[in-house]
JSON list of C-alpha atoms and ligand atoms in Angstrom, two decimals:
[
{"chain": "A", "resi": 1, "resn": "MET", "atom": "CA", "xyz": [83.28, -97.43, -31.38]},
{"chain": "A", "resi": 2, "resn": "SER", "atom": "CA", "xyz": [81.58, -100.87, -30.74]},
{"chain": "A", "resi": 3, "resn": "ASN", "atom": "CA", "xyz": [77.87, -101.22, -30.98]},
{"chain": "A", "resi": 4, "resn": "ASN", "atom": "CA", "xyz": [77.28, -104.18, -28.57]},
{"chain": "A", "resi": 5, "resn": "TYR", "atom": "CA", "xyz": [75.48, -102.05, -26.02]},
{"chain": "A", "resi": 6, "resn": "ARG", "atom": "CA", "xyz": [71.78, -102.70, -26.54]},
{"chain": "A", "resi": 7, "resn": "ILE", "atom": "CA", "xyz": [69.11, -100.34, -26.03]},
{"chain": "A", "resi": 8, "resn": "VAL", "atom": "CA", "xyz": [65.23, -100.72, -26.13]},
{"chain": "A", "resi": 9, "resn": "VAL", "atom": "CA", "xyz": [63.29, -97.58, -26.36]},
{"chain": "A", "resi": 10, "resn": "LEU", "atom": "CA", "xyz": [59.61, -97.33, -25.02]},
{"chain": "A", "resi": 11, "resn": "LEU", "atom": "CA", "xyz": [57.29, -94.46, -26.18]},
{"chain": "A", "resi": 12, "resn": "SER", "atom": "CA", "xyz": [53.70, -93.55, -26.75]},
{"chain": "A", "resi": 13, "resn": "GLY", "atom": "CA", "xyz": [53.85, -90.48, -29.00]},
{"chain": "A", "resi": 14, "resn": "SER", "atom": "CA", "xyz": [55.69, -88.27, -31.36]},
{"chain": "A", "resi": 15, "resn": "GLY", "atom": "CA", "xyz": [59.10, -89.59, -30.60]},
{"chain": "A", "resi": 16, "resn": "THR", "atom": "CA", "xyz": [61.26, -86.43, -31.00]},
{"chain": "A", "resi": 17, "resn": "THR", "atom": "CA", "xyz": [63.24, -87.88, -28.05]},
{"chain": "A", "resi": 18, "resn": "LEU", "atom": "CA", "xyz": [63.85, -91.19, -29.91]},
{"chain": "A", "resi": 19, "resn": "GLN", "atom": "CA", "xyz": [64.77, -89.08, -33.05]},
{"chain": "A", "resi": 20, "resn": "SER", "atom": "CA", "xyz": [67.50, -87.30, -31.06]},
{"chain": "A", "resi": 21, "resn": "MET", "atom": "CA", "xyz": [68.92, -90.70, -30.15]},
{"chain": "A", "resi": 22, "resn": "ILE", "atom": "CA", "xyz": [68.76, -91.90, -33.83]},
{"chain": "A", "resi": 23, "resn": "ASP", "atom": "CA", "xyz": [70.41, -88.61, -35.00]},
{"chain": "A", "resi": 24, "resn": "THR", "atom": "CA", "xyz": [73.22, -88.80, -32.55]},
{"chain": "A", "resi": 25, "resn": "ASN", "atom": "CA", "xyz": [76.19, -91.20, -33.18]},
{"chain": "A", "resi": 26, "resn": "LEU", "atom": "CA", "xyz": [75.58, -93.32, -30.05]},
{"chain": "A", "resi": 27, "resn": "PRO", "atom": "CA", "xyz": [78.12, -95.88, -28.99]},
{"chain": "A", "resi": 28, "resn": "ALA", "atom": "CA", "xyz": [74.99, -98.24, -28.84]},
{"chain": "A", "resi": 29, "resn": "GLU", "atom": "CA", "xyz": [72.46, -100.04, -30.85]},
{"chain": "A", "resi": 30, "resn": "ILE", "atom": "CA", "xyz": [68.83, -99.16, -30.61]},
{"chain": "A", "resi": 31, "resn": "CYS", "atom": "CA", "xyz": [67.60, -102.74, -31.06]},
{"chain": "A", "resi": 32, "resn": "ALA", "atom": "CA", "xyz": [63.80, -102.12, -30.86]},
{"chain": "A", "resi": 33, "resn": "VAL", "atom": "CA", "xyz": [61.22, -99.47, -30.15]},
{"chain": "A", "resi": 34, "resn": "ILE", "atom": "CA", "xyz": [58.10, -100.53, -28.45]},
{"chain": "A", "resi": 35, "resn": "SER", "atom": "CA", "xyz": [54.86, -98.43, -28.26]},
{"chain": "A", "resi": 36, "resn": "ASN", "atom": "CA", "xyz": [51.71, -98.97, -26.08]},
{"chain": "A", "resi": 37, "resn": "LYS", "atom": "CA", "xyz": [49.75, -96.96, -28.86]},
{"chain": "A", "resi": 38, "resn": "PRO", "atom": "CA", "xyz": [49.52, -97.88, -32.54]},
{"chain": "A", "resi": 39, "resn": "ASP", "atom": "CA", "xyz": [50.07, -95.42, -35.36]},
{"chain": "A", "resi": 40, "resn": "VAL", "atom": "CA", "xyz": [52.29, -92.95, -33.46]},
{"chain": "A", "resi": 41, "resn": "MET", "atom": "CA", "xyz": [54.87, -90.79, -35.20]},
{"chain": "A", "resi": 42, "resn": "GLY", "atom": "CA", "xyz": [57.58, -92.44, -32.96]},
{"chain": "A", "resi": 43, "resn": "LEU", "atom": "CA", "xyz": [56.95, -95.82, -34.64]},
{"chain": "A", "resi": 44, "resn": "SER", "atom": "CA", "xyz": [57.23, -94.12, -38.10]},
{"chain": "A", "resi": 45, "resn": "ARG", "atom": "CA", "xyz": [60.51, -92.59, -37.07]},
{"chain": "A", "resi": 46, "resn": "ALA", "atom": "CA", "xyz": [61.93, -95.94, -35.87]},
{"chain": "A", "resi": 47, "resn": "GLN", "atom": "CA", "xyz": [60.86, -97.65, -39.09]},
{"chain": "A", "resi": 48, "resn": "GLU", "atom": "CA", "xyz": [62.46, -94.86, -41.18]},
{"chain": "A", "resi": 49, "resn": "ALA", "atom": "CA", "xyz": [65.69, -95.63, -39.35]},
{"chain": "A", "resi": 50, "resn": "GLY", "atom": "CA", "xyz": [65.29, -99.45, -39.84]},
{"chain": "A", "resi": 51, "resn": "ILE", "atom": "CA", "xyz": [64.73, -100.14, -36.20]},
{"chain": "A", "resi": 52, "resn": "PRO", "atom": "CA", "xyz": [62.40, -102.96, -35.48]},
{"chain": "A", "resi": 53, "resn": "THR", "atom": "CA", "xyz": [58.98, -101.90, -33.86]},
{"chain": "A", "resi": 54, "resn": "HIS", "atom": "CA", "xyz": [56.28, -103.50, -31.72]},
{"chain": "A", "resi": 55, "resn": "VAL", "atom": "CA", "xyz": [52.89, -102.22, -30.56]},
{"chain": "A", "resi": 56, "resn": "LEU", "atom": "CA", "xyz": [51.74, -103.52, -27.27]},
{"chain": "A", "resi": 57, "resn": "GLU", "atom": "CA", "xyz": [48.44, -102.02, -26.57]},
{"chain": "A", "resi": 58, "resn": "HIS", "atom": "CA", "xyz": [47.71, -101.78, -22.77]},
{"chain": "A", "resi": 59, "resn": "THR", "atom": "CA", "xyz": [43.91, -101.48, -23.62]},
{"chain": "A", "resi": 60, "resn": "GLY", "atom": "CA", "xyz": [43.81, -105.28, -24.14]},
{"chain": "A", "resi": 61, "resn": "TYR", "atom": "CA", "xyz": [44.98, -105.93, -20.60]},
{"chain": "A", "resi": 62, "resn": "GLU", "atom": "CA", "xyz": [42.97, -106.30, -17.44]},
{"chain": "A", "resi": 63, "resn": "SER", "atom": "CA", "xyz": [45.71, -105.24, -15.14]},
{"chain": "A", "resi": 64, "resn": "ARG", "atom": "CA", "xyz": [48.81, -103.24, -15.08]},
{"chain": "A", "resi": 65, "resn": "GLU", "atom": "CA", "xyz": [50.90, -106.25, -13.78]},
{"chain": "A", "resi": 66, "resn": "ALA", "atom": "CA", "xyz": [49.68, -108.46, -16.80]},
{"chain": "A", "resi": 67, "resn": "PHE", "atom": "CA", "xyz": [50.60, -105.72, -19.37]},
{"chain": "A", "resi": 68, "resn": "ASP", "atom": "CA", "xyz": [53.95, -105.16, -17.69]},
{"chain": "A", "resi": 69, "resn": "HIS", "atom": "CA", "xyz": [54.66, -108.85, -17.74]},
{"chain": "A", "resi": 70, "resn": "ASP", "atom": "CA", "xyz": [54.32, -109.14, -21.44]},
{"chain": "A", "resi": 71, "resn": "LEU", "atom": "CA", "xyz": [56.26, -105.95, -21.94]},
{"chain": "A", "resi": 72, "resn": "LYS", "atom": "CA", "xyz": [59.11, -107.37, -19.90]},
{"chain": "A", "resi": 73, "resn": "GLY", "atom": "CA", "xyz": [58.90, -110.50, -22.13]},
{"chain": "A", "resi": 74, "resn": "LEU", "atom": "CA", "xyz": [59.20, -108.40, -25.20]},
{"chain": "A", "resi": 75, "resn": "ILE", "atom": "CA", "xyz": [62.11, -106.24, -23.98]},
{"chain": "A", "resi": 76, "resn": "ASP", "atom": "CA", "xyz": [63.96, -109.31, -22.71]},
{"chain": "A", "resi": 77, "resn": "GLN", "atom": "CA", "xyz": [63.87, -111.00, -26.18]},
{"chain": "A", "resi": 78, "resn": "TYR", "atom": "CA", "xyz": [66.33, -108.22, -27.13]},
{"chain": "A", "resi": 79, "resn": "GLU", "atom": "CA", "xyz": [68.64, -108.71, -24.26]},
{"chain": "A", "resi": 80, "resn": "ALA", "atom": "CA", "xyz": [68.75, -105.10, -23.52]},
{"chain": "A", "resi": 81, "resn": "ASP", "atom": "CA", "xyz": [71.45, -103.54, -21.41]},
{"chain": "A", "resi": 82, "resn": "LEU", "atom": "CA", "xyz": [69.32, -100.39, -21.07]},
{"chain": "A", "resi": 83, "resn": "VAL", "atom": "CA", "xyz": [65.73, -99.62, -21.34]},
{"chain": "A", "resi": 84, "resn": "VAL", "atom": "CA", "xyz": [65.00, -96.00, -22.26]},
{"chain": "A", "resi": 85, "resn": "LEU", "atom": "CA", "xyz": [61.57, -94.40, -21.65]},
{"chain": "A", "resi": 86, "resn": "ALA", "atom": "CA", "xyz": [61.16, -91.69, -24.24]},
{"chain": "A", "resi": 87, "resn": "GLY", "atom": "CA", "xyz": [57.71, -90.27, -23.59]},
{"chain": "A", "resi": 88, "resn": "PHE", "atom": "CA", "xyz": [56.21, -93.56, -22.53]},
{"chain": "A", "resi": 89, "resn": "MET", "atom": "CA", "xyz": [52.99, -92.46, -20.98]},
{"chain": "A", "resi": 90, "resn": "ARG", "atom": "CA", "xyz": [52.43, -95.34, -18.49]},
{"chain": "A", "resi": 91, "resn": "ILE", "atom": "CA", "xyz": [53.18, -95.82, -14.81]},
{"chain": "A", "resi": 92, "resn": "LEU", "atom": "CA", "xyz": [55.14, -98.99, -14.45]},
{"chain": "A", "resi": 93, "resn": "SER", "atom": "CA", "xyz": [54.61, -101.74, -11.76]},
{"chain": "A", "resi": 94, "resn": "ASP", "atom": "CA", "xyz": [57.10, -102.39, -9.00]},
{"chain": "A", "resi": 95, "resn": "ASP", "atom": "CA", "xyz": [57.86, -105.74, -10.42]},
{"chain": "A", "resi": 96, "resn": "PHE", "atom": "CA", "xyz": [58.77, -104.15, -13.81]},
{"chain": "A", "resi": 97, "resn": "VAL", "atom": "CA", "xyz": [60.88, -101.30, -12.27]},
{"chain": "A", "resi": 98, "resn": "ASN", "atom": "CA", "xyz": [62.68, -103.83, -9.86]},
{"chain": "A", "resi": 99, "resn": "HIS", "atom": "CA", "xyz": [63.48, -106.24, -12.80]},
{"chain": "A", "resi": 100, "resn": "TYR", "atom": "CA", "xyz": [65.40, -103.35, -14.67]},
{"chain": "A", "resi": 101, "resn": "ASN", "atom": "CA", "xyz": [67.06, -101.85, -11.49]},
{"chain": "A", "resi": 102, "resn": "GLY", "atom": "CA", "xyz": [70.02, -99.78, -12.65]},
{"chain": "A", "resi": 103, "resn": "ARG", "atom": "CA", "xyz": [69.17, -100.14, -16.43]},
{"chain": "A", "resi": 104, "resn": "LEU", "atom": "CA", "xyz": [65.96, -98.24, -16.71]},
{"chain": "A", "resi": 105, "resn": "ILE", "atom": "CA", "xyz": [66.00, -94.51, -17.35]},
{"chain": "A", "resi": 106, "resn": "ASN", "atom": "CA", "xyz": [63.58, -91.66, -18.07]},
{"chain": "A", "resi": 107, "resn": "ILE", "atom": "CA", "xyz": [63.72, -88.12, -18.99]},
{"chain": "A", "resi": 108, "resn": "HIS", "atom": "CA", "xyz": [61.33, -85.83, -16.99]},
{"chain": "A", "resi": 109, "resn": "PRO", "atom": "CA", "xyz": [60.73, -82.18, -18.03]},
{"chain": "A", "resi": 110, "resn": "SER", "atom": "CA", "xyz": [61.45, -80.46, -14.62]},
{"chain": "A", "resi": 111, "resn": "LEU", "atom": "CA", "xyz": [64.35, -80.00, -12.27]},
{"chain": "A", "resi": 112, "resn": "LEU", "atom": "CA", "xyz": [63.72, -82.98, -10.07]},
{"chain": "A", "resi": 113, "resn": "PRO", "atom": "CA", "xyz": [62.81, -83.38, -7.10]},
{"chain": "A", "resi": 114, "resn": "LYS", "atom": "CA", "xyz": [60.73, -80.32, -8.10]},
{"chain": "A", "resi": 115, "resn": "TYR", "atom": "CA", "xyz": [57.64, -80.88, -10.17]},
{"chain": "A", "resi": 116, "resn": "LYS", "atom": "CA", "xyz": [57.23, -84.45, -10.40]},
{"chain": "A", "resi": 117, "resn": "GLY", "atom": "CA", "xyz": [54.11, -85.43, -12.43]},
{"chain": "A", "resi": 118, "resn": "MET", "atom": "CA", "xyz": [52.32, -83.89, -15.22]},
{"chain": "A", "resi": 119, "resn": "HIS", "atom": "CA", "xyz": [51.92, -80.37, -16.65]},
{"chain": "A", "resi": 120, "resn": "THR", "atom": "CA", "xyz": [55.20, -79.27, -15.41]},
{"chain": "A", "resi": 121, "resn": "HIS", "atom": "CA", "xyz": [55.57, -76.29, -17.73]},
{"chain": "A", "resi": 122, "resn": "GLN", "atom": "CA", "xyz": [52.38, -74.84, -16.60]},
{"chain": "A", "resi": 123, "resn": "ARG", "atom": "CA", "xyz": [53.12, -75.40, -12.97]},
{"chain": "A", "resi": 124, "resn": "VAL", "atom": "CA", "xyz": [56.38, -73.92, -13.30]},
{"chain": "A", "resi": 125, "resn": "MET", "atom": "CA", "xyz": [55.02, -70.72, -14.92]},
{"chain": "A", "resi": 126, "resn": "ASP", "atom": "CA", "xyz": [52.16, -70.51, -12.60]},
{"chain": "A", "resi": 127, "resn": "ALA", "atom": "CA", "xyz": [54.63, -70.55, -9.60]},
{"chain": "A", "resi": 128, "resn": "GLY", "atom": "CA", "xyz": [56.76, -67.74, -11.12]},
{"chain": "A", "resi": 129, "resn": "GLU", "atom": "CA", "xyz": [59.89, -69.95, -11.02]},
{"chain": "A", "resi": 130, "resn": "PRO", "atom": "CA", "xyz": [63.02, -68.20, -12.49]},
{"chain": "A", "resi": 131, "resn": "LEU", "atom": "CA", "xyz": [64.49, -71.46, -13.65]},
{"chain": "A", "resi": 132, "resn": "HIS", "atom": "CA", "xyz": [63.23, -74.80, -15.34]},
{"chain": "A", "resi": 133, "resn": "GLY", "atom": "CA", "xyz": [64.75, -77.82, -17.07]},
{"chain": "A", "resi": 134, "resn": "SER", "atom": "CA", "xyz": [64.74, -81.37, -17.64]},
{"chain": "A", "resi": 135, "resn": "SER", "atom": "CA", "xyz": [66.21, -84.39, -15.72]},
{"chain": "A", "resi": 136, "resn": "VAL", "atom": "CA", "xyz": [67.52, -87.71, -16.74]},
{"chain": "A", "resi": 137, "resn": "HIS", "atom": "CA", "xyz": [67.06, -90.14, -14.00]},
{"chain": "A", "resi": 138, "resn": "PHE", "atom": "CA", "xyz": [66.97, -93.74, -13.09]},
{"chain": "A", "resi": 139, "resn": "VAL", "atom": "CA", "xyz": [63.59, -95.17, -12.52]},
{"chain": "A", "resi": 140, "resn": "ASN", "atom": "CA", "xyz": [62.63, -96.60, -9.25]},
{"chain": "A", "resi": 141, "resn": "ALA", "atom": "CA", "xyz": [59.24, -97.60, -7.64]},
{"chain": "A", "resi": 142, "resn": "GLU", "atom": "CA", "xyz": [58.56, -93.77, -6.75]},
{"chain": "A", "resi": 143, "resn": "LEU", "atom": "CA", "xyz": [57.02, -91.89, -9.59]},
{"chain": "A", "resi": 144, "resn": "ASP", "atom": "CA", "xyz": [59.63, -89.47, -11.04]},
{"chain": "A", "resi": 145, "resn": "GLY", "atom": "CA", "xyz": [61.74, -90.05, -7.91]},
{"chain": "A", "resi": 146, "resn": "GLY", "atom": "CA", "xyz": [64.67, -92.29, -8.91]},
{"chain": "A", "resi": 147, "resn": "PRO", "atom": "CA", "xyz": [68.36, -90.84, -8.59]},
{"chain": "A", "resi": 148, "resn": "VAL", "atom": "CA", "xyz": [69.11, -88.03, -11.03]},
{"chain": "A", "resi": 149, "resn": "LEU", "atom": "CA", "xyz": [72.04, -88.35, -13.37]},
{"chain": "A", "resi": 150, "resn": "LEU", "atom": "CA", "xyz": [71.89, -85.20, -15.65]},
{"chain": "A", "resi": 151, "resn": "GLN", "atom": "CA", "xyz": [69.89, -82.05, -15.86]},
{"chain": "A", "resi": 152, "resn": "ALA", "atom": "CA", "xyz": [69.59, -79.22, -18.31]},
{"chain": "A", "resi": 153, "resn": "ARG", "atom": "CA", "xyz": [68.75, -76.01, -16.66]},
{"chain": "A", "resi": 154, "resn": "LEU", "atom": "CA", "xyz": [67.47, -72.76, -18.41]},
{"chain": "A", "resi": 155, "resn": "PRO", "atom": "CA", "xyz": [65.85, -69.54, -17.40]},
{"chain": "A", "resi": 156, "resn": "VAL", "atom": "CA", "xyz": [62.09, -68.89, -17.65]},
{"chain": "A", "resi": 157, "resn": "LEU", "atom": "CA", "xyz": [61.95, -65.82, -19.85]},
{"chain": "A", "resi": 158, "resn": "ALA", "atom": "CA", "xyz": [59.30, -63.06, -19.26]},
{"chain": "A", "resi": 159, "resn": "ALA", "atom": "CA", "xyz": [58.13, -63.59, -22.89]},
{"chain": "A", "resi": 160, "resn": "ASP", "atom": "CA", "xyz": [57.68, -67.45, -22.34]},
{"chain": "A", "resi": 161, "resn": "SER", "atom": "CA", "xyz": [54.36, -69.23, -23.02]},
{"chain": "A", "resi": 162, "resn": "VAL", "atom": "CA", "xyz": [53.85, -72.76, -21.95]},
{"chain": "A", "resi": 163, "resn": "GLU", "atom": "CA", "xyz": [54.53, -73.73, -25.70]},
{"chain": "A", "resi": 164, "resn": "SER", "atom": "CA", "xyz": [57.71, -71.77, -26.08]},
{"chain": "A", "resi": 165, "resn": "LEU", "atom": "CA", "xyz": [58.95, -73.09, -22.71]},
{"chain": "A", "resi": 166, "resn": "GLU", "atom": "CA", "xyz": [58.30, -76.67, -23.63]},
{"chain": "A", "resi": 167, "resn": "LEU", "atom": "CA", "xyz": [59.96, -76.15, -27.02]},
{"chain": "A", "resi": 168, "resn": "ARG", "atom": "CA", "xyz": [63.12, -74.65, -25.50]},
{"chain": "A", "resi": 169, "resn": "ILE", "atom": "CA", "xyz": [63.29, -77.52, -22.82]},
{"chain": "A", "resi": 170, "resn": "LYS", "atom": "CA", "xyz": [62.82, -80.12, -25.57]},
{"chain": "A", "resi": 171, "resn": "THR", "atom": "CA", "xyz": [65.66, -78.81, -27.49]},
{"chain": "A", "resi": 172, "resn": "LYS", "atom": "CA", "xyz": [67.86, -79.33, -24.48]},
{"chain": "A", "resi": 173, "resn": "GLU", "atom": "CA", "xyz": [66.45, -82.69, -23.80]},
{"chain": "A", "resi": 174, "resn": "HIS", "atom": "CA", "xyz": [67.61, -83.76, -27.27]},
{"chain": "A", "resi": 175, "resn": "LEU", "atom": "CA", "xyz": [71.16, -82.99, -26.17]},
{"chain": "A", "resi": 176, "resn": "ILE", "atom": "CA", "xyz": [71.31, -84.30, -22.55]},
{"chain": "A", "resi": 177, "resn": "TYR", "atom": "CA", "xyz": [69.37, -87.68, -23.14]},
{"chain": "A", "resi": 178, "resn": "PRO", "atom": "CA", "xyz": [71.85, -88.93, -25.81]},
{"chain": "A", "resi": 179, "resn": "THR", "atom": "CA", "xyz": [74.74, -87.66, -23.63]},
{"chain": "A", "resi": 180, "resn": "ALA", "atom": "CA", "xyz": [73.45, -89.72, -20.65]},
{"chain": "A", "resi": 181, "resn": "ILE", "atom": "CA", "xyz": [72.95, -92.73, -22.78]},
{"chain": "A", "resi": 182, "resn": "THR", "atom": "CA", "xyz": [76.47, -92.34, -24.04]},
{"chain": "A", "resi": 183, "resn": "TRP", "atom": "CA", "xyz": [77.91, -92.25, -20.63]},
{"chain": "A", "resi": 184, "resn": "LEU", "atom": "CA", "xyz": [75.98, -95.42, -19.67]},
{"chain": "A", "resi": 185, "resn": "ALA", "atom": "CA", "xyz": [76.99, -97.29, -22.80]},
{"chain": "A", "resi": 186, "resn": "GLU", "atom": "CA", "xyz": [80.65, -96.35, -22.29]},
{"chain": "A", "resi": 187, "resn": "GLY", "atom": "CA", "xyz": [80.29, -98.01, -18.74]},
{"chain": "A", "resi": 188, "resn": "ARG", "atom": "CA", "xyz": [80.93, -94.83, -16.95]},
{"chain": "A", "resi": 189, "resn": "ILE", "atom": "CA", "xyz": [77.83, -94.84, -14.87]},
{"chain": "A", "resi": 190, "resn": "GLU", "atom": "CA", "xyz": [76.82, -97.48, -12.08]},
{"chain": "A", "resi": 191, "resn": "LEU", "atom": "CA", "xyz": [73.88, -97.42, -9.86]},
{"chain": "A", "resi": 192, "resn": "THR", "atom": "CA", "xyz": [74.73, -99.21, -6.60]},
{"chain": "A", "resi": 193, "resn": "ASP", "atom": "CA", "xyz": [72.39, -99.30, -3.66]},
{"chain": "A", "resi": 194, "resn": "GLY", "atom": "CA", "xyz": [70.28, -96.44, -5.07]},
{"chain": "A", "resi": 195, "resn": "GLU", "atom": "CA", "xyz": [73.51, -94.18, -5.53]},
{"chain": "A", "resi": 196, "resn": "ILE", "atom": "CA", "xyz": [75.06, -93.13, -8.92]},
{"chain": "A", "resi": 197, "resn": "HIS", "atom": "CA", "xyz": [78.62, -93.53, -9.29]},
{"chain": "A", "resi": 198, "resn": "MET", "atom": "CA", "xyz": [80.44, -91.82, -12.29]},
{"chain": "A", "resi": 199, "resn": "ASP", "atom": "CA", "xyz": [83.86, -93.06, -13.33]},
{"chain": "A", "resi": 200, "resn": "GLY", "atom": "CA", "xyz": [84.14, -94.92, -10.06]},
{"chain": "A", "resi": 201, "resn": "LYS", "atom": "CA", "xyz": [83.21, -91.82, -7.86]},
{"chain": "A", "resi": 202, "resn": "LYS", "atom": "CA", "xyz": [79.92, -91.59, -5.95]},
{"chain": "A", "resi": 203, "resn": "MET", "atom": "CA", "xyz": [77.88, -88.51, -7.35]},
{"chain": "A", "resi": 204, "resn": "THR", "atom": "CA", "xyz": [76.70, -86.09, -4.71]},
{"chain": "A", "resi": 205, "resn": "GLY", "atom": "CA", "xyz": [74.18, -84.69, -7.17]},
{"chain": "A", "resi": 206, "resn": "PRO", "atom": "CA", "xyz": [73.31, -84.57, -10.89]},
{"chain": "A", "resi": 207, "resn": "VAL", "atom": "CA", "xyz": [75.67, -83.12, -13.51]},
{"chain": "A", "resi": 208, "resn": "VAL", "atom": "CA", "xyz": [73.98, -79.97, -14.41]},
{"chain": "A", "resi": 209, "resn": "MET", "atom": "CA", "xyz": [74.32, -78.35, -17.86]},
{"chain": "A", "resi": 210, "resn": "ASP", "atom": "CA", "xyz": [73.42, -74.76, -17.68]},
{"chain": "A", "resi": 211, "resn": "TYR", "atom": "CA", "xyz": [71.90, -73.19, -20.80]},
{"chain": "A", "resi": 212, "resn": "MET", "atom": "CA", "xyz": [71.66, -69.49, -19.56]},
{"chain": "B", "resi": 301, "resn": "GRF", "atom": "C1", "xyz": [59.63, -85.28, -23.46]},
{"chain": "B", "resi": 301, "resn": "GRF", "atom": "O1", "xyz": [59.50, -84.00, -23.45]},
{"chain": "B", "resi": 301, "resn": "GRF", "atom": "C2", "xyz": [60.03, -85.78, -22.17]},
{"chain": "B", "resi": 301, "resn": "GRF", "atom": "O2", "xyz": [60.43, -85.02, -21.14]},
{"chain": "B", "resi": 301, "resn": "GRF", "atom": "C3", "xyz": [58.87, -86.44, -21.63]},
{"chain": "B", "resi": 301, "resn": "GRF", "atom": "O3", "xyz": [58.02, -86.83, -22.69]},
{"chain": "B", "resi": 301, "resn": "GRF", "atom": "C4", "xyz": [58.31, -86.03, -23.76]},
{"chain": "B", "resi": 301, "resn": "GRF", "atom": "C5", "xyz": [58.38, -86.95, -25.01]},
{"chain": "B", "resi": 301, "resn": "GRF", "atom": "O4", "xyz": [58.27, -86.24, -26.23]},
{"chain": "B", "resi": 301, "resn": "GRF", "atom": "N1", "xyz": [59.16, -87.67, -20.74]},
{"chain": "B", "resi": 301, "resn": "GRF", "atom": "P1", "xyz": [58.46, -86.96, -27.57]},
{"chain": "B", "resi": 301, "resn": "GRF", "atom": "O5", "xyz": [57.19, -87.88, -27.74]},
{"chain": "B", "resi": 301, "resn": "GRF", "atom": "O6", "xyz": [59.71, -87.63, -27.60]},
{"chain": "B", "resi": 301, "resn": "GRF", "atom": "O7", "xyz": [58.51, -85.78, -28.60]}
]
């Protein structure tokens, strides 16, 4: 499989999501990992795998736009086909999002469009939801609002705590995110006018992988 599909990964933390990509035989090259926080485990994981890393600290910037401008400059040095958010704890400016239209993806720990935003596991448990999951989606200007490509869905168990639920969700994220990236790298997925097409056919909803 050729490796000329180029990915840049953005993260802010532990990088288990990045690790799942490193451990999968992706038909793509992870060209760089960029963190807005220094000394995070995600950077060590990248270095261990021989992937170039950069730290761009948002604290040194006066505005979101100025930070995003430099971030864009850094990413574009790598001529990325796809920018992958992997626990990148920043809201991105409209300019940034528009620049990467159709080639910027995120994984969000809920069954979008439900439970956008933070603390999803707690909120799902508080609401007594029977099902929870995670969604791979294209990023647009609305927070956690872009078209959803792939979801993992699983039951909330009576014995679950927030921690156990988060752990079970993460295990499935580590399967579906590399899968979605593989589909993109293989050229099977296109975003046109805000609609996802898979193998040339317009999708009417995300592909859902059930782990019941
Ligand atoms: C993941 O659970 C993902 O849903 C969310 O951020 C988390 C990142 O975890 N977007 P890690 O830093 O990769 O371990």
